[in-house]
Amino acid sequence: MAAAATCGAGVLSSGCVASTAGRSSTSSFQRRTKASGADGGGPRLLSIAGTRPSVRNGQLLVSTGLPALDQLLGGGLAVGTVLLIEEDKYNIYSPLLFKYFLAEGIVNGHTLLVASAKEKPADILQELPAPLLDDNGKKELEDIHNSKTPEPDVSMKIAWRYQLLPKMQVGPVSSSRFGHYYDVSKRIPQELLGSSKWHGFFLPEHITSDLKGESCSLSGDYMKLLQFIQNIIYTEGFDGSNPQKKQKNILRIGIQNFGSPLWGDDICCTENSDNSHRLTKFLYVLRGLLRTSLSACIITMPTHLIQNKAITSRVRNLSDTVVGLESFIGSEKETNPLYKDYHGLIHIRKIPRLNNLTCDESDVKDLAFKLKRKLFTIERLHLPPDLSDTVSRSSKQDLAESSKLLGPGCGMMAGGRKHLDF
């Protein structure tokens, strides 16, 4: 009777289920067992391929397709959140992050929803990079895509990335294969695209003839995209409304060049836009759809073109994660010898604050990226030391004179006859 009252007063947990079912005479609180974790009240987070729970707050995470970015965001992108990619000036490197996110979904067997006003979604998927897999990774990849066909022992299988782990481990387990690496010089194999499930939203195909050439409000193009996303979430059971669908999956939503003039928005053309709230309304409704579904969204936006900086601030506030790319192309840093080993800077402007009372901020500020022949890498910005023989004498004098402006202590130390050893 006491156990039933305890379960009725609070949230029904697996411990209460075990106590009421077992009727233990010692105590009403029992240790969580394998049976209670799998069949009890808690969600089966490990049953979804390509996901893992966060060690910080238990939030379900998916990989962005870039392991270095996953580490900077706290382990990955939280399910039910929006990742905003602020495009670089010439939109050269931001499409790579967009394609990494989609390629990671195809490798893990997730459902994709690609929305664009510039390119057809089918053309975007054809340009995805190829995954770099060893023999074990290729075998696991074949297993996950072949599991879509009905098999007699499908109920005894677990997520492909956890098949090699001991079966007694039911808690959060870190996997080295959570995020994959991709070769940007090669394209994703056609057999992977053929076995994947995706939905495309190409804006020119969804605009009727009477709306073309007219200024659309939220009831126009943005509303059509919202209705398209909502329809996919509800009809395919990503909101959990279909209890008969035992096989859970993740919906990865990718929206390209959002807010640009191609979407019929004028926030990039004028500072005092009459429809300045259309974009923020869309993000507000989109977050409500994501919070109640097994889905994650990435949006690339040319924030450097937005005339009104107040709109940029509101867009960042409505996004859960904000990552900005600053390319060196066309800037003074392109010819600066200090940045010769890098192609741009990456700014982690905001990371999710889920299940927390305080705002989480990234403690890494000096990040740079470079695009190699095959890989896109994110590294800490390391400047050449003053002791290097390659540094000219004039640069040492400039360093000493500039350090005098920092303070008397730094000025005396740098302006002396000897340089400090670091």
Coordinates of C-alpha atoms in Angstrom, one line a residue:
M1 CA 0.0 0.0 0.0
A2 CA 2.9 2.3 0.8
A3 CA 4.6 1.4 -2.5
A4 CA 1.4 2.2 -4.5
A5 CA 1.1 5.6 -2.7
T6 CA 4.7 6.4 -3.4
C7 CA 4.3 5.7 -7.1
G8 CA 1.0 7.6 -7.3
A9 CA 2.4 10.7 -5.7
G10 CA 5.5 11.1 -7.9
V11 CA 6.6 10.2 -11.4
L12 CA 6.3 6.6 -12.2
S13 CA 9.8 5.2 -12.4
S14 CA 11.3 1.8 -13.0
G15 CA 12.2 1.5 -9.3
C16 CA 8.5 1.8 -8.4
V17 CA 7.6 -0.7 -11.1
A18 CA 10.0 -3.2 -9.7
S19 CA 8.8 -2.6 -6.1
T20 CA 5.1 -3.1 -6.9
A21 CA 5.7 -6.1 -9.1
G22 CA 8.1 -7.9 -6.8
R23 CA 6.5 -6.9 -3.5
S24 CA 9.8 -7.1 -1.7
S25 CA 9.5 -7.3 2.1
T26 CA 12.7 -5.4 2.8
S27 CA 12.1 -2.0 1.2
S28 CA 9.9 -0.4 -1.5
F29 CA 13.0 1.1 -3.3
Q30 CA 14.9 -1.4 -5.4
R31 CA 18.0 -1.2 -7.5
R32 CA 17.3 -0.7 -11.2
T33 CA 17.9 -4.0 -13.0
K34 CA 18.3 -4.9 -16.6
A35 CA 14.6 -5.9 -16.8
S36 CA 13.4 -2.7 -15.3
G37 CA 15.6 -0.6 -17.5
A38 CA 14.5 -2.4 -20.7
D39 CA 10.8 -3.0 -19.9
G40 CA 10.2 -0.5 -17.2
G41 CA 9.2 3.1 -17.3
G42 CA 12.4 4.7 -18.7
P43 CA 12.8 5.2 -22.5
R44 CA 15.1 2.9 -24.3
L45 CA 17.7 5.4 -25.5
L46 CA 20.2 2.9 -26.6
S47 CA 17.8 1.2 -29.0
I48 CA 18.2 3.9 -31.6
A49 CA 21.2 3.6 -33.9
G50 CA 23.5 6.6 -34.1
T51 CA 22.5 8.0 -30.7
R52 CA 23.8 8.0 -27.2
P53 CA 22.8 9.7 -23.9
S54 CA 24.7 12.6 -22.6
V55 CA 26.8 11.9 -19.6
R56 CA 25.9 15.4 -18.2
N57 CA 22.1 15.5 -18.3
G58 CA 21.0 12.2 -19.9
Q59 CA 19.8 14.0 -23.0
L60 CA 19.7 11.9 -26.2
L61 CA 22.5 13.0 -28.5
V62 CA 23.2 12.6 -32.2
S63 CA 26.4 13.3 -34.0
T64 CA 26.8 16.4 -36.3
G65 CA 29.0 14.4 -38.6
L66 CA 32.1 16.2 -37.3
P67 CA 33.5 14.5 -34.2
A68 CA 35.5 17.7 -33.3
L69 CA 32.3 19.7 -33.4
D70 CA 30.5 17.1 -31.3
Q71 CA 33.2 17.5 -28.6
L72 CA 32.8 21.3 -28.6
L73 CA 29.0 21.0 -28.2
G74 CA 29.2 18.7 -25.2
G75 CA 29.2 15.3 -26.8
G76 CA 26.9 15.9 -29.8
L77 CA 23.7 17.6 -30.9
A78 CA 20.8 17.1 -28.5
V79 CA 17.6 15.6 -30.0
G80 CA 14.8 18.1 -30.1
T81 CA 17.1 21.1 -30.6
V82 CA 18.1 23.5 -33.4
L83 CA 21.6 24.0 -34.6
L84 CA 22.2 27.3 -36.3
I85 CA 25.2 27.6 -38.7
E86 CA 26.0 31.2 -39.4
E87 CA 27.4 31.1 -43.0
D88 CA 30.8 32.4 -44.0
K89 CA 30.9 35.4 -46.3
Y90 CA 31.1 33.5 -49.6
N91 CA 29.2 30.4 -48.4
I92 CA 32.1 28.0 -49.1
Y93 CA 32.6 26.1 -45.8
S94 CA 29.1 26.2 -44.2
P95 CA 27.7 23.8 -46.9
L96 CA 30.3 21.2 -45.7
L97 CA 28.8 21.2 -42.2
F98 CA 25.4 20.9 -43.7
K99 CA 26.4 17.9 -45.8
Y100 CA 28.2 16.3 -42.9
F101 CA 25.0 16.4 -40.8
L102 CA 23.0 14.7 -43.6
A103 CA 25.7 12.2 -44.4
E104 CA 25.9 11.1 -40.8
G105 CA 22.1 10.5 -40.9
I106 CA 22.4 8.3 -43.9
V107 CA 25.3 6.3 -42.4
N108 CA 23.2 5.7 -39.3
G109 CA 20.0 4.9 -41.1
H110 CA 18.1 8.0 -40.0
T111 CA 15.3 9.6 -41.9
L112 CA 16.3 12.9 -43.6
L113 CA 14.2 16.0 -44.4
V114 CA 16.1 18.4 -46.7
A115 CA 14.6 21.8 -47.4
S116 CA 16.2 24.3 -49.8
A117 CA 15.3 27.2 -52.1
K118 CA 18.4 27.1 -54.1
E119 CA 19.2 23.4 -54.9
K120 CA 17.0 20.4 -55.3
P121 CA 17.3 18.1 -52.3
A122 CA 18.1 15.2 -54.6
D123 CA 21.1 17.1 -56.0
I124 CA 22.2 18.0 -52.5
L125 CA 22.2 14.3 -51.4
Q126 CA 24.3 13.4 -54.5
E127 CA 27.0 15.8 -53.3
L128 CA 27.4 14.2 -49.8
P129 CA 30.9 13.1 -48.8
A130 CA 31.8 9.4 -48.6
P131 CA 32.3 7.9 -45.1
L132 CA 35.8 6.7 -44.1
L133 CA 35.2 3.2 -42.7
D134 CA 37.4 0.3 -41.8
D135 CA 36.4 -3.3 -42.3
N136 CA 34.5 -3.4 -39.0
G137 CA 32.7 -0.2 -39.8
K138 CA 31.7 -1.5 -43.3
K139 CA 30.2 -4.7 -41.7
E140 CA 28.3 -2.7 -39.2
L141 CA 27.0 -0.4 -41.9
E142 CA 25.8 -3.3 -43.9
D143 CA 24.0 -4.7 -40.8
I144 CA 22.1 -1.5 -40.1
H145 CA 20.9 -1.1 -43.7
N146 CA 20.0 -4.8 -44.1
S147 CA 18.0 -4.7 -40.9
K148 CA 15.2 -2.9 -42.7
T149 CA 14.1 -6.2 -44.3
P150 CA 12.0 -8.4 -42.1
E151 CA 14.0 -11.1 -40.3
P152 CA 12.8 -13.9 -38.0
D153 CA 15.2 -12.8 -35.1
V154 CA 14.8 -9.1 -35.5
S155 CA 13.4 -8.8 -31.9
M156 CA 16.7 -10.1 -30.5
K157 CA 18.9 -7.5 -32.2
I158 CA 20.2 -4.3 -30.6
A159 CA 21.6 -1.1 -32.0
W160 CA 24.5 -1.9 -34.4
R161 CA 27.0 0.3 -32.6
Y162 CA 26.5 -1.6 -29.3
Q163 CA 26.6 -5.1 -30.7
L164 CA 30.3 -5.5 -29.8
L165 CA 29.8 -4.3 -26.2
P166 CA 29.1 -6.6 -23.2
K167 CA 25.4 -7.3 -22.8
M168 CA 25.4 -6.5 -19.1
Q169 CA 26.1 -2.8 -19.8
V170 CA 22.8 -1.0 -19.9
G171 CA 23.9 2.5 -18.8
P172 CA 25.4 5.3 -20.9
V173 CA 28.4 3.8 -22.8
S174 CA 30.8 5.9 -24.8
S175 CA 31.4 4.6 -28.3
S176 CA 34.3 5.5 -30.5
R177 CA 32.1 5.1 -33.5
F178 CA 29.5 7.7 -32.4
G179 CA 30.7 10.1 -35.1
H180 CA 32.2 9.2 -38.4
Y181 CA 34.8 10.8 -40.6
Y182 CA 34.2 11.7 -44.2
D183 CA 36.2 12.1 -47.3
V184 CA 35.2 15.3 -49.1
S185 CA 37.0 14.3 -52.2
K186 CA 34.6 11.4 -52.8
R187 CA 30.9 11.1 -53.0
I188 CA 28.7 8.9 -50.9
P189 CA 28.0 5.5 -52.5
Q190 CA 24.8 5.1 -54.4
E191 CA 23.8 2.0 -52.6
L192 CA 23.7 4.0 -49.3
L193 CA 21.5 6.6 -50.9
G194 CA 19.2 3.9 -52.4
S195 CA 18.7 2.3 -49.0
S196 CA 18.1 5.5 -47.1
K197 CA 14.8 7.2 -46.6
W198 CA 14.5 11.0 -47.2
H199 CA 12.0 13.7 -47.9
G200 CA 12.7 16.8 -50.0
F201 CA 11.2 20.3 -49.8
F202 CA 12.2 22.5 -52.8
L203 CA 10.6 25.9 -52.4
P204 CA 9.9 26.7 -56.1
E205 CA 7.9 23.5 -56.4
H206 CA 5.7 24.4 -53.4
I207 CA 4.9 28.0 -54.4
T208 CA 1.7 28.3 -56.4
S209 CA 1.5 30.6 -59.4
D210 CA -0.7 33.2 -57.6
L211 CA 1.9 33.6 -54.8
K212 CA 4.9 34.0 -57.1
G213 CA 6.2 37.6 -57.2
E214 CA 4.2 38.6 -54.2
S215 CA 5.4 39.2 -50.7
C216 CA 4.5 36.1 -48.7
S217 CA 3.7 36.2 -45.0
L218 CA 4.0 33.4 -42.5
S219 CA 1.0 31.9 -44.2
G220 CA 3.1 31.6 -47.4
D221 CA 6.4 29.8 -47.9
Y222 CA 7.4 29.5 -44.2
M223 CA 4.0 28.1 -43.4
K224 CA 4.3 25.5 -46.2
L225 CA 7.6 24.3 -44.8
L226 CA 6.1 24.1 -41.3
Q227 CA 3.2 22.1 -42.5
F228 CA 5.5 19.8 -44.5
I229 CA 7.7 19.2 -41.4
Q230 CA 4.7 18.7 -39.1
N231 CA 3.2 16.2 -41.6
I232 CA 6.3 14.1 -41.7
I233 CA 6.7 14.1 -37.9
Y234 CA 3.1 13.1 -37.3
T235 CA 2.5 10.6 -40.1
E236 CA 5.7 8.7 -39.5
G237 CA 5.4 8.5 -35.8
F238 CA 8.4 10.6 -34.7
D239 CA 6.3 12.2 -32.1
G240 CA 5.6 8.9 -30.4
S241 CA 1.9 8.9 -31.3
N242 CA 2.1 5.5 -33.0
P243 CA 2.6 2.9 -30.3
Q244 CA 2.5 0.1 -32.8
K245 CA 5.8 1.3 -34.3
K246 CA 8.3 -0.4 -32.1
Q247 CA 11.4 0.5 -34.2
K248 CA 12.3 4.1 -33.2
N249 CA 14.3 6.3 -35.5
I250 CA 15.6 9.9 -35.7
L251 CA 14.4 12.6 -38.1
R252 CA 17.2 14.8 -39.3
I253 CA 16.0 18.1 -40.7
G254 CA 18.3 20.3 -42.8
I255 CA 17.3 23.8 -44.0
Q256 CA 19.7 25.5 -46.3
N257 CA 20.3 29.3 -46.8
F258 CA 17.3 30.1 -44.6
G259 CA 16.2 33.7 -44.4
S260 CA 18.0 34.6 -47.7
P261 CA 16.1 36.4 -50.5
L262 CA 15.6 33.1 -52.2
W263 CA 13.1 32.3 -49.5
G264 CA 11.1 35.5 -50.3
D265 CA 12.4 37.3 -47.2
D266 CA 13.6 40.9 -47.3
I267 CA 15.6 41.0 -44.0
C268 CA 18.8 40.8 -46.1
C269 CA 17.7 43.7 -48.3
T270 CA 16.4 46.4 -46.0
E271 CA 16.9 47.3 -42.4
N272 CA 13.3 48.2 -41.7
S273 CA 11.5 45.1 -42.9
D274 CA 7.8 45.0 -42.8
N275 CA 7.9 41.2 -42.2
S276 CA 10.8 41.2 -39.7
H277 CA 8.9 38.8 -37.4
R278 CA 8.3 36.0 -40.0
L279 CA 11.6 34.3 -39.4
T280 CA 11.4 34.4 -35.6
K281 CA 7.8 33.1 -35.7
F282 CA 8.9 30.2 -37.8
L283 CA 11.8 29.3 -35.4
Y284 CA 9.4 29.6 -32.4
V285 CA 6.9 27.1 -33.9
L286 CA 9.7 24.8 -35.2
R287 CA 11.2 24.5 -31.7
G288 CA 7.8 23.4 -30.4
L289 CA 7.7 20.7 -33.0
L290 CA 11.2 19.5 -32.3
R291 CA 10.8 19.4 -28.5
T292 CA 8.0 16.9 -28.8
S293 CA 9.6 14.6 -31.3
L294 CA 12.7 12.5 -32.0
S295 CA 14.1 15.0 -34.4
A296 CA 17.1 17.3 -34.7
C297 CA 17.5 20.3 -37.1
I298 CA 20.4 22.2 -38.6
I299 CA 19.8 25.6 -40.3
T300 CA 22.4 27.5 -42.3
M301 CA 21.7 31.2 -42.5
P302 CA 23.6 34.2 -44.0
T303 CA 23.5 36.3 -40.8
H304 CA 26.2 38.6 -42.2
L305 CA 23.7 39.8 -44.8
I306 CA 20.9 40.6 -42.3
Q307 CA 20.7 44.4 -42.1
N308 CA 19.0 44.7 -38.8
K309 CA 21.2 43.3 -36.0
A310 CA 18.2 43.0 -33.7
I311 CA 16.8 40.3 -36.0
T312 CA 20.1 38.5 -35.7
S313 CA 20.0 38.6 -32.0
R314 CA 16.5 37.2 -31.9
V315 CA 17.4 34.4 -34.2
R316 CA 20.3 33.4 -32.0
N317 CA 18.1 33.5 -28.9
L318 CA 15.6 31.2 -30.6
S319 CA 18.3 28.7 -31.6
D320 CA 19.6 26.2 -29.1
T321 CA 23.1 26.0 -30.6
V322 CA 24.8 28.7 -32.6
V323 CA 28.1 28.1 -34.5
G324 CA 29.6 30.9 -36.6
L325 CA 32.1 30.5 -39.5
E326 CA 34.5 33.3 -40.4
S327 CA 36.4 32.7 -43.6
F328 CA 39.8 34.4 -44.3
I329 CA 38.9 34.8 -48.0
G330 CA 38.8 38.4 -48.9
S331 CA 39.9 39.7 -45.5
E332 CA 43.2 41.0 -44.2
K333 CA 43.8 37.7 -42.3
E334 CA 44.2 35.9 -45.6
T335 CA 47.6 37.4 -46.2
N336 CA 48.6 37.4 -42.5
P337 CA 51.5 34.9 -42.0
L338 CA 50.1 34.1 -38.5
Y339 CA 47.0 32.4 -40.1
K340 CA 48.8 30.8 -43.0
D341 CA 48.0 27.3 -41.8
Y342 CA 44.2 27.9 -41.4
H343 CA 41.3 28.8 -43.7
G344 CA 39.1 30.6 -41.1
L345 CA 37.9 30.9 -37.6
I346 CA 34.9 29.1 -35.9
H347 CA 33.0 30.7 -33.2
I348 CA 30.9 28.7 -30.7
R349 CA 28.4 31.5 -29.9
K350 CA 25.9 29.4 -27.9
I351 CA 25.5 25.8 -26.7
P352 CA 22.3 24.2 -25.4
R353 CA 21.2 24.9 -21.8
L354 CA 18.9 21.9 -21.5
N355 CA 17.8 20.8 -18.0
N356 CA 20.0 23.4 -16.5
L357 CA 19.3 26.6 -14.5
T358 CA 22.5 28.3 -15.6
C359 CA 23.7 29.2 -19.1
D360 CA 26.5 26.9 -20.5
E361 CA 29.3 28.6 -22.3
S362 CA 32.1 27.2 -24.2
D363 CA 35.5 27.7 -22.6
V364 CA 37.3 27.4 -25.9
K365 CA 37.5 30.7 -27.7
D366 CA 40.5 30.3 -30.1
L367 CA 39.3 27.8 -32.7
A368 CA 40.2 27.7 -36.3
F369 CA 39.3 25.4 -39.2
K370 CA 41.1 24.3 -42.3
L371 CA 40.0 22.2 -45.3
K372 CA 42.5 19.6 -46.3
R373 CA 42.3 17.5 -49.4
K374 CA 40.0 14.9 -47.7
L375 CA 39.0 16.2 -44.3
F376 CA 37.6 19.4 -42.7
T377 CA 39.2 19.8 -39.4
I378 CA 38.7 22.1 -36.4
E379 CA 41.8 22.9 -34.3
R380 CA 42.9 25.2 -31.6
L381 CA 44.5 28.3 -33.0
H382 CA 48.3 28.0 -32.4
L383 CA 50.3 31.0 -33.4
P384 CA 54.1 30.6 -34.0
P385 CA 56.2 31.2 -30.9
D386 CA 58.6 34.2 -30.8
L387 CA 61.6 31.9 -30.3
S388 CA 61.2 30.3 -33.7
D389 CA 64.1 30.8 -36.1
T390 CA 61.6 31.5 -38.9
V391 CA 60.3 34.6 -37.3
S392 CA 62.1 37.7 -38.7
R393 CA 63.8 40.3 -36.5
S394 CA 61.3 42.9 -37.5
S395 CA 58.4 40.9 -36.3
K396 CA 60.1 40.5 -32.9
Q397 CA 60.5 44.3 -32.7
D398 CA 56.9 44.7 -33.6
L399 CA 55.9 42.2 -30.9
A400 CA 58.0 44.0 -28.3
E401 CA 56.5 47.4 -29.2
S402 CA 53.0 46.1 -29.2
S403 CA 53.4 44.5 -25.9
K404 CA 54.3 47.8 -24.3
L405 CA 50.7 48.8 -24.7
L406 CA 49.5 45.9 -22.6
G407 CA 51.0 47.1 -19.3
P408 CA 54.2 48.1 -17.6
G409 CA 55.0 44.6 -16.6
C410 CA 54.7 43.1 -20.1
G411 CA 56.4 46.2 -21.6
M412 CA 59.5 45.8 -19.5
M413 CA 59.7 42.1 -20.0
A414 CA 59.2 42.2 -23.7
G415 CA 61.3 45.3 -24.2
G416 CA 64.3 43.9 -22.5
R417 CA 67.4 42.5 -24.2
K418 CA 66.3 38.9 -23.9
H419 CA 63.0 37.4 -24.9
L420 CA 61.0 35.1 -22.7
D421 CA 61.1 31.4 -23.3
F422 CA 57.7 29.8 -23.5

